[in-house]
PDB file of C-alpha atoms and ligand atoms in Angstrom:
ATOM      1  CA  UNK A   1      -0.767  -9.499   1.688  1.00  0.00           C
ATOM      2  CA  UNK A   2      -4.407  -8.786   2.902  1.00  0.00           C
ATOM      3  CA  UNK A   3      -6.267 -10.183   5.859  1.00  0.00           C
ATOM      4  CA  UNK A   4      -8.372  -9.408   8.901  1.00  0.00           C
ATOM      5  CA  UNK A   5      -7.006  -8.685  12.297  1.00  0.00           C
ATOM      6  CA  UNK A   6      -8.552  -7.649  15.561  1.00  0.00           C
ATOM      7  CA  UNK A   7      -7.686  -4.043  16.082  1.00  0.00           C
ATOM      8  CA  UNK A   8      -8.407  -0.757  17.855  1.00  0.00           C
ATOM      9  CA  UNK A   9     -10.787   1.574  16.036  1.00  0.00           C
ATOM     10  CA  UNK A  10      -9.158   3.692  13.269  1.00  0.00           C
ATOM     11  CA  UNK A  11      -8.070   7.282  14.789  1.00  0.00           C
ATOM     12  CA  UNK A  12      -9.668   9.163  11.854  1.00  0.00           C
ATOM     13  CA  UNK A  13     -12.794   7.526  11.083  1.00  0.00           C
ATOM     14  CA  UNK A  14     -13.460   4.833  13.878  1.00  0.00           C
ATOM     15  CA  UNK A  15     -13.738   1.997  11.527  1.00  0.00           C
ATOM     16  CA  UNK A  16     -12.157  -1.663  12.551  1.00  0.00           C
ATOM     17  CA  UNK A  17     -12.037  -3.138   9.292  1.00  0.00           C
ATOM     18  CA  UNK A  18      -8.442  -3.248   7.947  1.00  0.00           C
ATOM     19  CA  UNK A  19      -6.297  -4.705   5.400  1.00  0.00           C
ATOM     20  CA  UNK A  20      -2.683  -5.842   6.279  1.00  0.00           C
ATOM     21  CA  UNK A  21      -0.033  -4.166   4.077  1.00  0.00           C
ATOM     22  CA  UNK A  22       3.123  -5.489   5.442  1.00  0.00           C
ATOM     23  CA  UNK A  23       4.826  -6.405   8.662  1.00  0.00           C
ATOM     24  CA  UNK A  24       8.263  -5.839  10.245  1.00  0.00           C
ATOM     25  CA  UNK A  25      10.363  -4.828  13.172  1.00  0.00           C
ATOM     26  CA  UNK A  26      12.971  -2.220  14.354  1.00  0.00           C
ATOM     27  CA  UNK A  27      15.159  -2.652  11.094  1.00  0.00           C
ATOM     28  CA  UNK A  28      17.069   0.575  11.753  1.00  0.00           C
ATOM     29  CA  UNK A  29      17.931   0.942  15.354  1.00  0.00           C
ATOM     30  CA  UNK A  30      17.124  -2.572  16.531  1.00  0.00           C
ATOM     31  CA  UNK A  31      15.667  -1.488  19.873  1.00  0.00           C
ATOM     32  CA  UNK A  32      13.223  -4.481  19.749  1.00  0.00           C
ATOM     33  CA  UNK A  33      12.801  -7.670  17.944  1.00  0.00           C
ATOM     34  CA  UNK A  34       8.814  -7.375  18.354  1.00  0.00           C
ATOM     35  CA  UNK A  35       7.077  -7.445  14.991  1.00  0.00           C
ATOM     36  CA  UNK A  36       4.473  -5.148  14.010  1.00  0.00           C
ATOM     37  CA  UNK A  37       1.991  -4.923  10.952  1.00  0.00           C
ATOM     38  CA  UNK A  38       1.188  -1.759   8.995  1.00  0.00           C
ATOM     39  CA  UNK A  39      -2.529  -1.842   8.423  1.00  0.00           C
ATOM     40  CA  UNK A  40      -4.767   0.171   6.201  1.00  0.00           C
ATOM     41  CA  UNK A  41      -8.174   1.301   7.270  1.00  0.00           C
ATOM     42  CA  UNK A  42     -10.757  -0.078   4.716  1.00  0.00           C
ATOM     43  CA  UNK A  43     -13.049   2.859   5.148  1.00  0.00           C
ATOM     44  CA  UNK A  44     -10.767   5.788   5.006  1.00  0.00           C
ATOM     45  CA  UNK A  45      -7.452   4.257   3.948  1.00  0.00           C
ATOM     46  CA  UNK A  46      -5.386   5.963   6.618  1.00  0.00           C
ATOM     47  CA  UNK A  47      -2.553   3.746   7.363  1.00  0.00           C
ATOM     48  CA  UNK A  48      -1.357   2.874  10.909  1.00  0.00           C
ATOM     49  CA  UNK A  49       0.912   0.663  12.904  1.00  0.00           C
ATOM     50  CA  UNK A  50      -0.720  -2.421  14.836  1.00  0.00           C
ATOM     51  CA  UNK A  51      -0.339  -3.054  17.599  1.00  0.00           C
ATOM     52  CA  UNK A  52       0.048   0.433  18.552  1.00  0.00           C
ATOM     53  CA  UNK A  53       2.987   0.823  21.153  1.00  0.00           C
ATOM     54  CA  UNK A  54       1.928   2.138  24.381  1.00  0.00           C
ATOM     55  CA  UNK A  55       3.699   5.452  25.565  1.00  0.00           C
ATOM     56  CA  UNK A  56       6.046   3.528  27.885  1.00  0.00           C
ATOM     57  CA  UNK A  57       7.089   1.082  24.979  1.00  0.00           C
ATOM     58  CA  UNK A  58       7.445   3.884  22.481  1.00  0.00           C
ATOM     59  CA  UNK A  59       9.841   5.663  24.831  1.00  0.00           C
ATOM     60  CA  UNK A  60      12.089   2.678  24.576  1.00  0.00           C
ATOM     61  CA  UNK A  61      12.104   2.715  20.723  1.00  0.00           C
ATOM     62  CA  UNK A  62      13.874   6.289  20.935  1.00  0.00           C
ATOM     63  CA  UNK A  63      17.312   5.185  21.578  1.00  0.00           C
ATOM     64  CA  UNK A  64      19.777   7.561  23.300  1.00  0.00           C
ATOM     65  CA  UNK A  65      21.999   9.591  20.880  1.00  0.00           C
ATOM     66  CA  UNK A  66      18.945   9.996  18.728  1.00  0.00           C
ATOM     67  CA  UNK A  67      19.817  13.710  18.424  1.00  0.00           C
ATOM     68  CA  UNK A  68      22.989  15.083  16.766  1.00  0.00           C
ATOM     69  CA  UNK A  69      25.221  16.784  18.979  1.00  0.00           C
ATOM     70  CA  UNK A  70      28.432  17.805  17.008  1.00  0.00           C
ATOM     71  CA  UNK A  71      31.720  17.141  19.241  1.00  0.00           C
ATOM     72  CA  UNK A  72      33.920  19.403  17.203  1.00  0.00           C
ATOM     73  CA  UNK A  73      35.929  16.906  15.700  1.00  0.00           C
ATOM     74  CA  UNK A  74      36.513  16.877  11.913  1.00  0.00           C
ATOM     75  CA  UNK A  75      33.882  14.123  10.977  1.00  0.00           C
ATOM     76  CA  UNK A  76      31.202  15.992  12.873  1.00  0.00           C
ATOM     77  CA  UNK A  77      31.986  19.441  11.467  1.00  0.00           C
ATOM     78  CA  UNK A  78      31.680  17.722   7.960  1.00  0.00           C
ATOM     79  CA  UNK A  79      28.530  16.130   8.993  1.00  0.00           C
ATOM     80  CA  UNK A  80      27.285  19.754  10.182  1.00  0.00           C
ATOM     81  CA  UNK A  81      28.527  21.480   6.919  1.00  0.00           C
ATOM     82  CA  UNK A  82      26.470  18.631   5.068  1.00  0.00           C
ATOM     83  CA  UNK A  83      23.317  19.077   7.301  1.00  0.00           C
ATOM     84  CA  UNK A  84      23.332  22.883   6.688  1.00  0.00           C
ATOM     85  CA  UNK A  85      23.638  22.337   2.902  1.00  0.00           C
ATOM     86  CA  UNK A  86      20.820  19.898   2.563  1.00  0.00           C
ATOM     87  CA  UNK A  87      18.504  21.991   4.983  1.00  0.00           C
ATOM     88  CA  UNK A  88      18.485  24.975   2.649  1.00  0.00           C
ATOM     89  CA  UNK A  89      15.675  23.418   1.050  1.00  0.00           C
ATOM     90  CA  UNK A  90      13.443  23.619   4.194  1.00  0.00           C
ATOM     91  CA  UNK A  91      14.773  27.325   5.072  1.00  0.00           C
ATOM     92  CA  UNK A  92      13.717  28.409   1.548  1.00  0.00           C
ATOM     93  CA  UNK A  93      10.332  26.816   1.735  1.00  0.00           C
ATOM     94  CA  UNK A  94       9.588  28.342   5.065  1.00  0.00           C
ATOM     95  CA  UNK A  95      10.704  31.691   4.152  1.00  0.00           C
ATOM     96  CA  UNK A  96       8.642  31.984   1.210  1.00  0.00           C
ATOM     97  CA  UNK A  97       5.651  30.699   3.325  1.00  0.00           C
ATOM     98  CA  UNK A  98       6.416  33.619   5.846  1.00  0.00           C
ATOM     99  CA  UNK A  99       6.820  36.325   3.088  1.00  0.00           C
ATOM    100  CA  UNK A 100       3.715  35.120   1.412  1.00  0.00           C
ATOM    101  CA  UNK A 101       1.774  35.602   4.847  1.00  0.00           C
ATOM    102  CA  UNK A 102       2.990  39.198   5.525  1.00  0.00           C
ATOM    103  CA  UNK A 103       2.872  38.379   9.254  1.00  0.00           C
ATOM    104  CA  UNK A 104       5.207  39.132  12.151  1.00  0.00           C
ATOM    105  CA  UNK A 105       5.865  37.097  15.273  1.00  0.00           C
ATOM    106  CA  UNK A 106       7.774  33.971  16.321  1.00  0.00           C
ATOM    107  CA  UNK A 107       8.458  30.916  13.999  1.00  0.00           C
ATOM    108  CA  UNK A 108       7.842  28.023  16.239  1.00  0.00           C
ATOM    109  CA  UNK A 109       9.438  24.501  15.121  1.00  0.00           C
ATOM    110  CA  UNK A 110       7.611  21.632  16.648  1.00  0.00           C
ATOM    111  CA  UNK A 111       9.760  18.767  16.971  1.00  0.00           C
ATOM    112  CA  UNK A 112      12.896  21.049  16.778  1.00  0.00           C
ATOM    113  CA  UNK A 113      15.481  18.247  17.489  1.00  0.00           C
ATOM    114  CA  UNK A 114      19.110  19.629  17.859  1.00  0.00           C
ATOM    115  CA  UNK A 115      17.752  23.136  16.621  1.00  0.00           C
ATOM    116  CA  UNK A 116      19.989  23.539  13.483  1.00  0.00           C
ATOM    117  CA  UNK A 117      17.025  24.535  11.373  1.00  0.00           C
ATOM    118  CA  UNK A 118      15.989  27.303  13.516  1.00  0.00           C
ATOM    119  CA  UNK A 119      19.424  28.488  13.799  1.00  0.00           C
ATOM    120  CA  UNK A 120      19.706  28.859  10.271  1.00  0.00           C
ATOM    121  CA  UNK A 121      16.347  30.755  10.300  1.00  0.00           C
ATOM    122  CA  UNK A 122      17.496  32.906  13.205  1.00  0.00           C
ATOM    123  CA  UNK A 123      20.650  33.778  11.266  1.00  0.00           C
ATOM    124  CA  UNK A 124      18.363  35.419   8.723  1.00  0.00           C
ATOM    125  CA  UNK A 125      17.114  37.648  11.440  1.00  0.00           C
ATOM    126  CA  UNK A 126      13.956  35.887  12.404  1.00  0.00           C
ATOM    127  CA  UNK A 127      12.491  35.319  16.028  1.00  0.00           C
ATOM    128  CA  UNK A 128      12.528  31.740  16.580  1.00  0.00           C
ATOM    129  CA  UNK A 129      11.602  29.195  19.051  1.00  0.00           C
ATOM    130  CA  UNK A 130      11.642  25.464  19.474  1.00  0.00           C
ATOM    131  CA  UNK A 131       9.633  22.654  21.063  1.00  0.00           C
ATOM    132  CA  UNK A 132      10.301  19.080  21.437  1.00  0.00           C
ATOM    133  CA  UNK A 133       9.185  16.028  23.336  1.00  0.00           C
ATOM    134  CA  UNK A 134      12.830  15.205  24.232  1.00  0.00           C
ATOM    135  CA  UNK A 135      14.844  17.217  26.997  1.00  0.00           C
ATOM    136  CA  UNK A 136      17.926  16.182  25.393  1.00  0.00           C
ATOM    137  CA  UNK A 137      17.060  17.600  22.195  1.00  0.00           C
ATOM    138  CA  UNK A 138      15.611  20.930  23.753  1.00  0.00           C
ATOM    139  CA  UNK A 139      18.906  21.126  25.588  1.00  0.00           C
ATOM    140  CA  UNK A 140      21.157  20.617  22.623  1.00  0.00           C
ATOM    141  CA  UNK A 141      19.072  23.335  20.525  1.00  0.00           C
ATOM    142  CA  UNK A 142      19.869  25.711  23.373  1.00  0.00           C
ATOM    143  CA  UNK A 143      23.496  24.639  24.179  1.00  0.00           C
ATOM    144  CA  UNK A 144      24.836  24.269  20.612  1.00  0.00           C
ATOM    145  CA  UNK A 145      22.680  26.275  18.508  1.00  0.00           C
ATOM    146  CA  UNK A 146      21.594  28.981  20.926  1.00  0.00           C
ATOM    147  CA  UNK A 147      18.178  28.652  20.012  1.00  0.00           C
ATOM    148  CA  UNK A 148      15.242  28.884  22.941  1.00  0.00           C
ATOM    149  CA  UNK A 149      13.653  25.641  23.143  1.00  0.00           C
ATOM    150  CA  UNK A 150      11.172  24.093  25.651  1.00  0.00           C
ATOM    151  CA  UNK A 151      10.353  20.391  26.264  1.00  0.00           C
ATOM    152  CA  UNK A 152       6.868  19.493  26.098  1.00  0.00           C
ATOM    153  CA  UNK A 153       3.617  18.976  24.267  1.00  0.00           C
ATOM    154  CA  UNK A 154       2.319  21.584  21.735  1.00  0.00           C
ATOM    155  CA  UNK A 155      -1.312  21.316  23.662  1.00  0.00           C
ATOM    156  CA  UNK A 156       0.262  22.912  26.605  1.00  0.00           C
ATOM    157  CA  UNK A 157       3.134  24.979  25.043  1.00  0.00           C
ATOM    158  CA  UNK A 158       3.930  28.059  26.994  1.00  0.00           C
ATOM    159  CA  UNK A 159       3.017  30.540  24.124  1.00  0.00           C
ATOM    160  CA  UNK A 160       0.062  32.951  23.909  1.00  0.00           C
ATOM    161  CA  UNK A 161      -2.616  32.323  21.347  1.00  0.00           C
ATOM    162  CA  UNK A 162      -2.076  34.297  17.889  1.00  0.00           C
ATOM    163  CA  UNK A 163       1.729  34.766  18.650  1.00  0.00           C
ATOM    164  CA  UNK A 164       3.222  32.750  15.613  1.00  0.00           C
ATOM    165  CA  UNK A 165       3.755  33.921  12.185  1.00  0.00           C
ATOM    166  CA  UNK A 166       4.595  30.430  11.179  1.00  0.00           C
ATOM    167  CA  UNK A 167       4.609  26.862  12.875  1.00  0.00           C
ATOM    168  CA  UNK A 168       6.703  23.967  11.201  1.00  0.00           C
ATOM    169  CA  UNK A 169       6.378  20.519  11.935  1.00  0.00           C
ATOM    170  CA  UNK A 170       8.965  18.279  10.117  1.00  0.00           C
ATOM    171  CA  UNK A 171       8.638  14.739  10.385  1.00  0.00           C
ATOM    172  CA  UNK A 172       6.280  14.972  13.628  1.00  0.00           C
ATOM    173  CA  UNK A 173       2.744  14.154  12.770  1.00  0.00           C
ATOM    174  CA  UNK A 174       3.628  10.288  12.028  1.00  0.00           C
ATOM    175  CA  UNK A 175       4.948  10.138  15.528  1.00  0.00           C
ATOM    176  CA  UNK A 176       1.909  11.183  17.187  1.00  0.00           C
ATOM    177  CA  UNK A 177      -1.243   9.450  18.737  1.00  0.00           C
ATOM    178  CA  UNK A 178      -3.408  12.282  18.028  1.00  0.00           C
ATOM    179  CA  UNK A 179      -2.151  14.631  15.201  1.00  0.00           C
ATOM    180  CA  UNK A 180      -5.665  16.396  15.208  1.00  0.00           C
ATOM    181  CA  UNK A 181      -5.027  17.891  18.617  1.00  0.00           C
ATOM    182  CA  UNK A 182      -1.520  19.071  17.479  1.00  0.00           C
ATOM    183  CA  UNK A 183      -3.002  20.691  14.379  1.00  0.00           C
ATOM    184  CA  UNK A 184      -5.814  22.449  16.562  1.00  0.00           C
ATOM    185  CA  UNK A 185      -3.227  23.766  18.833  1.00  0.00           C
ATOM    186  CA  UNK A 186      -1.206  25.229  16.025  1.00  0.00           C
ATOM    187  CA  UNK A 187      -4.333  26.629  14.560  1.00  0.00           C
ATOM    188  CA  UNK A 188      -4.898  28.573  17.841  1.00  0.00           C
ATOM    189  CA  UNK A 189      -0.989  29.634  18.306  1.00  0.00           C
ATOM    190  CA  UNK A 190      -0.850  31.096  14.565  1.00  0.00           C
ATOM    191  CA  UNK A 191      -1.553  34.679  13.617  1.00  0.00           C
ATOM    192  CA  UNK A 192      -4.709  35.142  11.269  1.00  0.00           C
ATOM    193  CA  UNK A 193      -2.630  34.995   8.061  1.00  0.00           C
ATOM    194  CA  UNK A 194       0.090  32.732   9.716  1.00  0.00           C
ATOM    195  CA  UNK A 195       1.413  29.766   7.989  1.00  0.00           C
ATOM    196  CA  UNK A 196       1.496  26.014   9.019  1.00  0.00           C
ATOM    197  CA  UNK A 197       4.541  23.988   7.216  1.00  0.00           C
ATOM    198  CA  UNK A 198       4.503  20.295   7.665  1.00  0.00           C
ATOM    199  CA  UNK A 199       6.464  17.495   6.109  1.00  0.00           C
ATOM    200  CA  UNK A 200       5.885  13.676   6.491  1.00  0.00           C
ATOM    201  CA  UNK A 201       7.073  10.762   4.534  1.00  0.00           C
ATOM    202  CA  UNK A 202       4.649  10.036   1.675  1.00  0.00           C
ATOM    203  CA  UNK A 203       3.030   6.703   1.868  1.00  0.00           C
ATOM    204  CA  UNK A 204       1.766   7.198  -1.819  1.00  0.00           C
ATOM    205  CA  UNK A 205       5.372   7.046  -2.888  1.00  0.00           C
ATOM    206  CA  UNK A 206       6.963   4.355  -5.237  1.00  0.00           C
ATOM    207  CA  UNK A 207       9.258   3.335  -2.506  1.00  0.00           C
ATOM    208  CA  UNK A 208       6.610   2.071  -0.193  1.00  0.00           C
ATOM    209  CA  UNK A 209       4.916   0.172  -3.180  1.00  0.00           C
ATOM    210  CA  UNK A 210       8.330  -1.349  -4.271  1.00  0.00           C
ATOM    211  CA  UNK A 211      10.041  -2.044  -0.809  1.00  0.00           C
ATOM    212  CA  UNK A 212       7.142  -2.340   1.627  1.00  0.00           C
ATOM    213  CA  UNK A 213       8.216  -2.565   5.113  1.00  0.00           C
ATOM    214  CA  UNK A 214      11.913  -1.946   4.034  1.00  0.00           C
ATOM    215  CA  UNK A 215      11.004   1.703   2.905  1.00  0.00           C
ATOM    216  CA  UNK A 216      12.418   3.878   5.676  1.00  0.00           C
ATOM    217  CA  UNK A 217       9.682   6.035   5.749  1.00  0.00           C
ATOM    218  CA  UNK A 218       7.531   3.540   7.778  1.00  0.00           C
ATOM    219  CA  UNK A 219      10.197   3.402  10.375  1.00  0.00           C
ATOM    220  CA  UNK A 220       8.479   0.576  12.421  1.00  0.00           C
ATOM    221  CA  UNK A 221       7.997   0.899  15.349  1.00  0.00           C
ATOM    222  CA  UNK A 222       8.439   4.873  15.704  1.00  0.00           C
ATOM    223  CA  UNK A 223       5.941   5.846  13.126  1.00  0.00           C
ATOM    224  CA  UNK A 224       2.374   5.281  14.279  1.00  0.00           C
ATOM    225  CA  UNK A 225       0.736   6.575  11.091  1.00  0.00           C
ATOM    226  CA  UNK A 226       1.692   6.818   7.492  1.00  0.00           C
ATOM    227  CA  UNK A 227       0.150   9.560   5.485  1.00  0.00           C
ATOM    228  CA  UNK A 228      -0.596  10.003   1.861  1.00  0.00           C
ATOM    229  CA  UNK A 229      -0.921  13.584   0.602  1.00  0.00           C
ATOM    230  CA  UNK A 230      -4.913  12.893   0.370  1.00  0.00           C
ATOM    231  CA  UNK A 231      -4.970  11.863   4.101  1.00  0.00           C
ATOM    232  CA  UNK A 232      -3.247  15.176   5.096  1.00  0.00           C
ATOM    233  CA  UNK A 233      -5.737  17.139   3.118  1.00  0.00           C
ATOM    234  CA  UNK A 234      -8.703  15.437   5.044  1.00  0.00           C
ATOM    235  CA  UNK A 235      -6.929  15.919   8.300  1.00  0.00           C
ATOM    236  CA  UNK A 236      -5.886  19.644   7.529  1.00  0.00           C
ATOM    237  CA  UNK A 237      -9.558  20.543   6.519  1.00  0.00           C
ATOM    238  CA  UNK A 238     -11.041  18.929   9.673  1.00  0.00           C
ATOM    239  CA  UNK A 239      -8.399  21.263  11.807  1.00  0.00           C
ATOM    240  CA  UNK A 240      -9.555  24.385   9.929  1.00  0.00           C
ATOM    241  CA  UNK A 241      -6.440  24.636   7.294  1.00  0.00           C
ATOM    242  CA  UNK A 242      -6.498  24.729   3.663  1.00  0.00           C
ATOM    243  CA  UNK A 243      -3.201  23.756   1.786  1.00  0.00           C
ATOM    244  CA  UNK A 244      -1.619  26.145  -0.693  1.00  0.00           C
ATOM    245  CA  UNK A 245       1.644  24.637  -1.809  1.00  0.00           C
ATOM    246  CA  UNK A 246       3.136  21.032  -2.059  1.00  0.00           C
ATOM    247  CA  UNK A 247       6.608  19.920  -2.490  1.00  0.00           C
ATOM    248  CA  UNK A 248       7.495  16.341  -3.183  1.00  0.00           C
ATOM    249  CA  UNK A 249      11.254  16.427  -3.333  1.00  0.00           C
ATOM    250  CA  UNK A 250      13.602  17.350  -0.223  1.00  0.00           C
ATOM    251  CA  UNK A 251      17.200  17.312  -0.773  1.00  0.00           C
ATOM    252  CA  UNK A 252      17.791  16.394   2.902  1.00  0.00           C
ATOM    253  CA  UNK A 253      15.197  13.380   3.055  1.00  0.00           C
ATOM    254  CA  UNK A 254      14.270  11.871  -0.320  1.00  0.00           C
ATOM    255  CA  UNK A 255      18.052  10.554  -1.539  1.00  0.00           C
ATOM    256  CA  UNK A 256      19.023   9.612   1.997  1.00  0.00           C
ATOM    257  CA  UNK A 257      15.885   7.982   2.548  1.00  0.00           C
ATOM    258  CA  UNK A 258      16.354   5.868  -0.227  1.00  0.00           C
ATOM    259  CA  UNK A 259      19.932   5.044   0.611  1.00  0.00           C
ATOM    260  CA  UNK A 260      18.914   4.145   4.298  1.00  0.00           C
ATOM    261  CA  UNK A 261      16.052   1.818   2.834  1.00  0.00           C
ATOM    262  CA  UNK A 262      18.297  -0.028   0.489  1.00  0.00           C
ATOM    263  CA  UNK A 263      21.352  -0.250   3.239  1.00  0.00           C
ATOM    264  CA  UNK A 264      20.149   0.282   6.750  1.00  0.00           C
ATOM    265  CA  UNK A 265      23.562  -0.986   8.057  1.00  0.00           C
ATOM    266  CA  UNK A 266      25.367   1.945   6.468  1.00  0.00           C
ATOM    267  CA  UNK A 267      23.076   4.817   7.701  1.00  0.00           C
ATOM    268  CA  UNK A 268      25.348   6.918  10.099  1.00  0.00           C
ATOM    269  CA  UNK A 269      22.787   7.748  12.677  1.00  0.00           C
ATOM    270  CA  UNK A 270      21.825   4.225  12.998  1.00  0.00           C
ATOM    271  CA  UNK A 271      25.524   3.342  13.386  1.00  0.00           C
ATOM    272  CA  UNK A 272      26.103   5.756  15.979  1.00  0.00           C
ATOM    273  CA  UNK A 273      22.497   4.983  17.806  1.00  0.00           C
ATOM    274  CA  UNK A 274      23.435   1.240  17.836  1.00  0.00           C
ATOM    275  CA  UNK A 275      26.902   1.947  18.949  1.00  0.00           C
ATOM    276  CA  UNK A 276      28.440   0.039  16.158  1.00  0.00           C
ATOM    277  CA  UNK A 277      32.163  -0.559  16.767  1.00  0.00           C
ATOM    278  CA  UNK A 278      34.338   0.969  14.079  1.00  0.00           C
ATOM    279  CA  UNK A 279      37.956   1.843  13.507  1.00  0.00           C
ATOM    280  CA  UNK A 280      38.429   5.454  12.211  1.00  0.00           C
ATOM    281  CA  UNK A 281      39.190   4.158   8.885  1.00  0.00           C
ATOM    282  CA  UNK A 282      36.126   1.819   8.878  1.00  0.00           C
ATOM    283  CA  UNK A 283      33.913   4.490   9.949  1.00  0.00           C
ATOM    284  CA  UNK A 284      35.256   6.824   7.074  1.00  0.00           C
ATOM    285  CA  UNK A 285      34.791   4.038   4.481  1.00  0.00           C
ATOM    286  CA  UNK A 286      31.199   3.460   5.410  1.00  0.00           C
ATOM    287  CA  UNK A 287      30.462   7.114   5.404  1.00  0.00           C
ATOM    288  CA  UNK A 288      31.705   7.300   2.075  1.00  0.00           C
ATOM    289  CA  UNK A 289      29.950   4.437   0.840  1.00  0.00           C
ATOM    290  CA  UNK A 290      26.713   5.731   2.297  1.00  0.00           C
ATOM    291  CA  UNK A 291      27.264   9.327   0.656  1.00  0.00           C
ATOM    292  CA  UNK A 292      27.893   7.533  -2.615  1.00  0.00           C
ATOM    293  CA  UNK A 293      24.581   5.754  -2.274  1.00  0.00           C
ATOM    294  CA  UNK A 294      23.003   8.989  -1.166  1.00  0.00           C
ATOM    295  CA  UNK A 295      24.520  10.826  -4.382  1.00  0.00           C
ATOM    296  CA  UNK A 296      23.482   7.722  -6.559  1.00  0.00           C
ATOM    297  CA  UNK A 297      19.797   8.061  -5.184  1.00  0.00           C
ATOM    298  CA  UNK A 298      19.285  11.695  -6.304  1.00  0.00           C
ATOM    299  CA  UNK A 299      18.204  10.989  -9.959  1.00  0.00           C
ATOM    300  CA  UNK A 300      15.619   8.126  -9.028  1.00  0.00           C
ATOM    301  CA  UNK A 301      14.127  10.048  -6.172  1.00  0.00           C
ATOM    302  CA  UNK A 302      13.955  13.217  -8.336  1.00  0.00           C
ATOM    303  CA  UNK A 303      11.962  11.232 -10.928  1.00  0.00           C
ATOM    304  CA  UNK A 304       9.562   9.871  -8.266  1.00  0.00           C
ATOM    305  CA  UNK A 305       8.971  13.228  -6.984  1.00  0.00           C
ATOM    306  CA  UNK A 306       8.446  14.608 -10.404  1.00  0.00           C
ATOM    307  CA  UNK A 307       5.666  12.114 -10.860  1.00  0.00           C
ATOM    308  CA  UNK A 308       4.074  13.287  -7.488  1.00  0.00           C
ATOM    309  CA  UNK A 309       5.086  10.059  -5.735  1.00  0.00           C
ATOM    310  CA  UNK A 310       7.954  11.322  -3.995  1.00  0.00           C
ATOM    311  CA  UNK A 311       8.967   9.812  -0.700  1.00  0.00           C
ATOM    312  CA  UNK A 312       8.124  12.968   1.542  1.00  0.00           C
ATOM    313  CA  UNK A 313       5.896  15.665   1.022  1.00  0.00           C
ATOM    314  CA  UNK A 314       6.160  19.311   2.417  1.00  0.00           C
ATOM    315  CA  UNK A 315       3.335  21.353   2.519  1.00  0.00           C
ATOM    316  CA  UNK A 316       2.226  25.152   3.201  1.00  0.00           C
ATOM    317  CA  UNK A 317      -1.043  25.629   4.751  1.00  0.00           C
ATOM    318  CA  UNK A 318      -3.076  28.600   5.884  1.00  0.00           C
ATOM    319  CA  UNK A 319      -6.155  29.113   8.138  1.00  0.00           C
ATOM    320  CA  UNK A 320      -9.414  28.834   6.326  1.00  0.00           C
ATOM    321  CA  UNK A 321     -11.267  31.795   5.870  1.00  0.00           C
TER     322      UNK A 321
HETATM  323 ZN1   ZN B 401     -10.441   5.298   8.766  1.00  0.00          ZN
END
């Protein structure tokens, strides 16, 4: 669907001419029935949501229990085991970036959530710190994973300039009003050879082409922007970074993303967040069904990624010299 709508200027280039790519509402958590469009700038092709939610509205679109806090029962222990298993991909990618940099200092994870990723890095002997918008997330990171975390904005984060050997942002940029400000802050916080690691859903994936607004990577209305790899390269260049490595497959995100696109009603986090009433047996059956769907999604998402059209993109960047 293509058409002209009255919109606020593109945050990247200031143009107001757009094409409407698709429209939809909060399909996953059902926090609102309001309809939004995903629009593409006709000049620079950056994709964004319209109308853009105000900060007050956006707060309401992040439901309580958005953050995973294991309660110690068998199901939660199994879930934590699974989360650790699929996070190794991220840990390996970041460790390789840090080794390549040769820098010392802190690894700062922006959008640290419950802190499991940082805990895994800490277990490898690294100094780590987390930052998150959510006080609930930052407190879970400390309480459950003993990871020092602060609640706030990267632009005013309490870390000295040049103190970080690496800054990671997994699924952060697409939630921001001003990703440029975050990347500029990261540039200032990084040591000279420090590395920036970013992961976002990839709007140039086959799933977006095939499924439109039903692709879980657009996540209306929580994602304000949808990036292709080329959009990221432009953004990084503007903020003084150069990419050195890309990865289009993530064991944690790509198969589960396809499963959630196809069956959002089975997504364990969506069920928890929406407070769906289930018997223990019902919960187990749905979890198993979802797990089978994730496993079946591994081959097609690997093929998608092998063609550089994976549903996420992770990249390592360094400061441009
Ligand atoms: Zn634009």
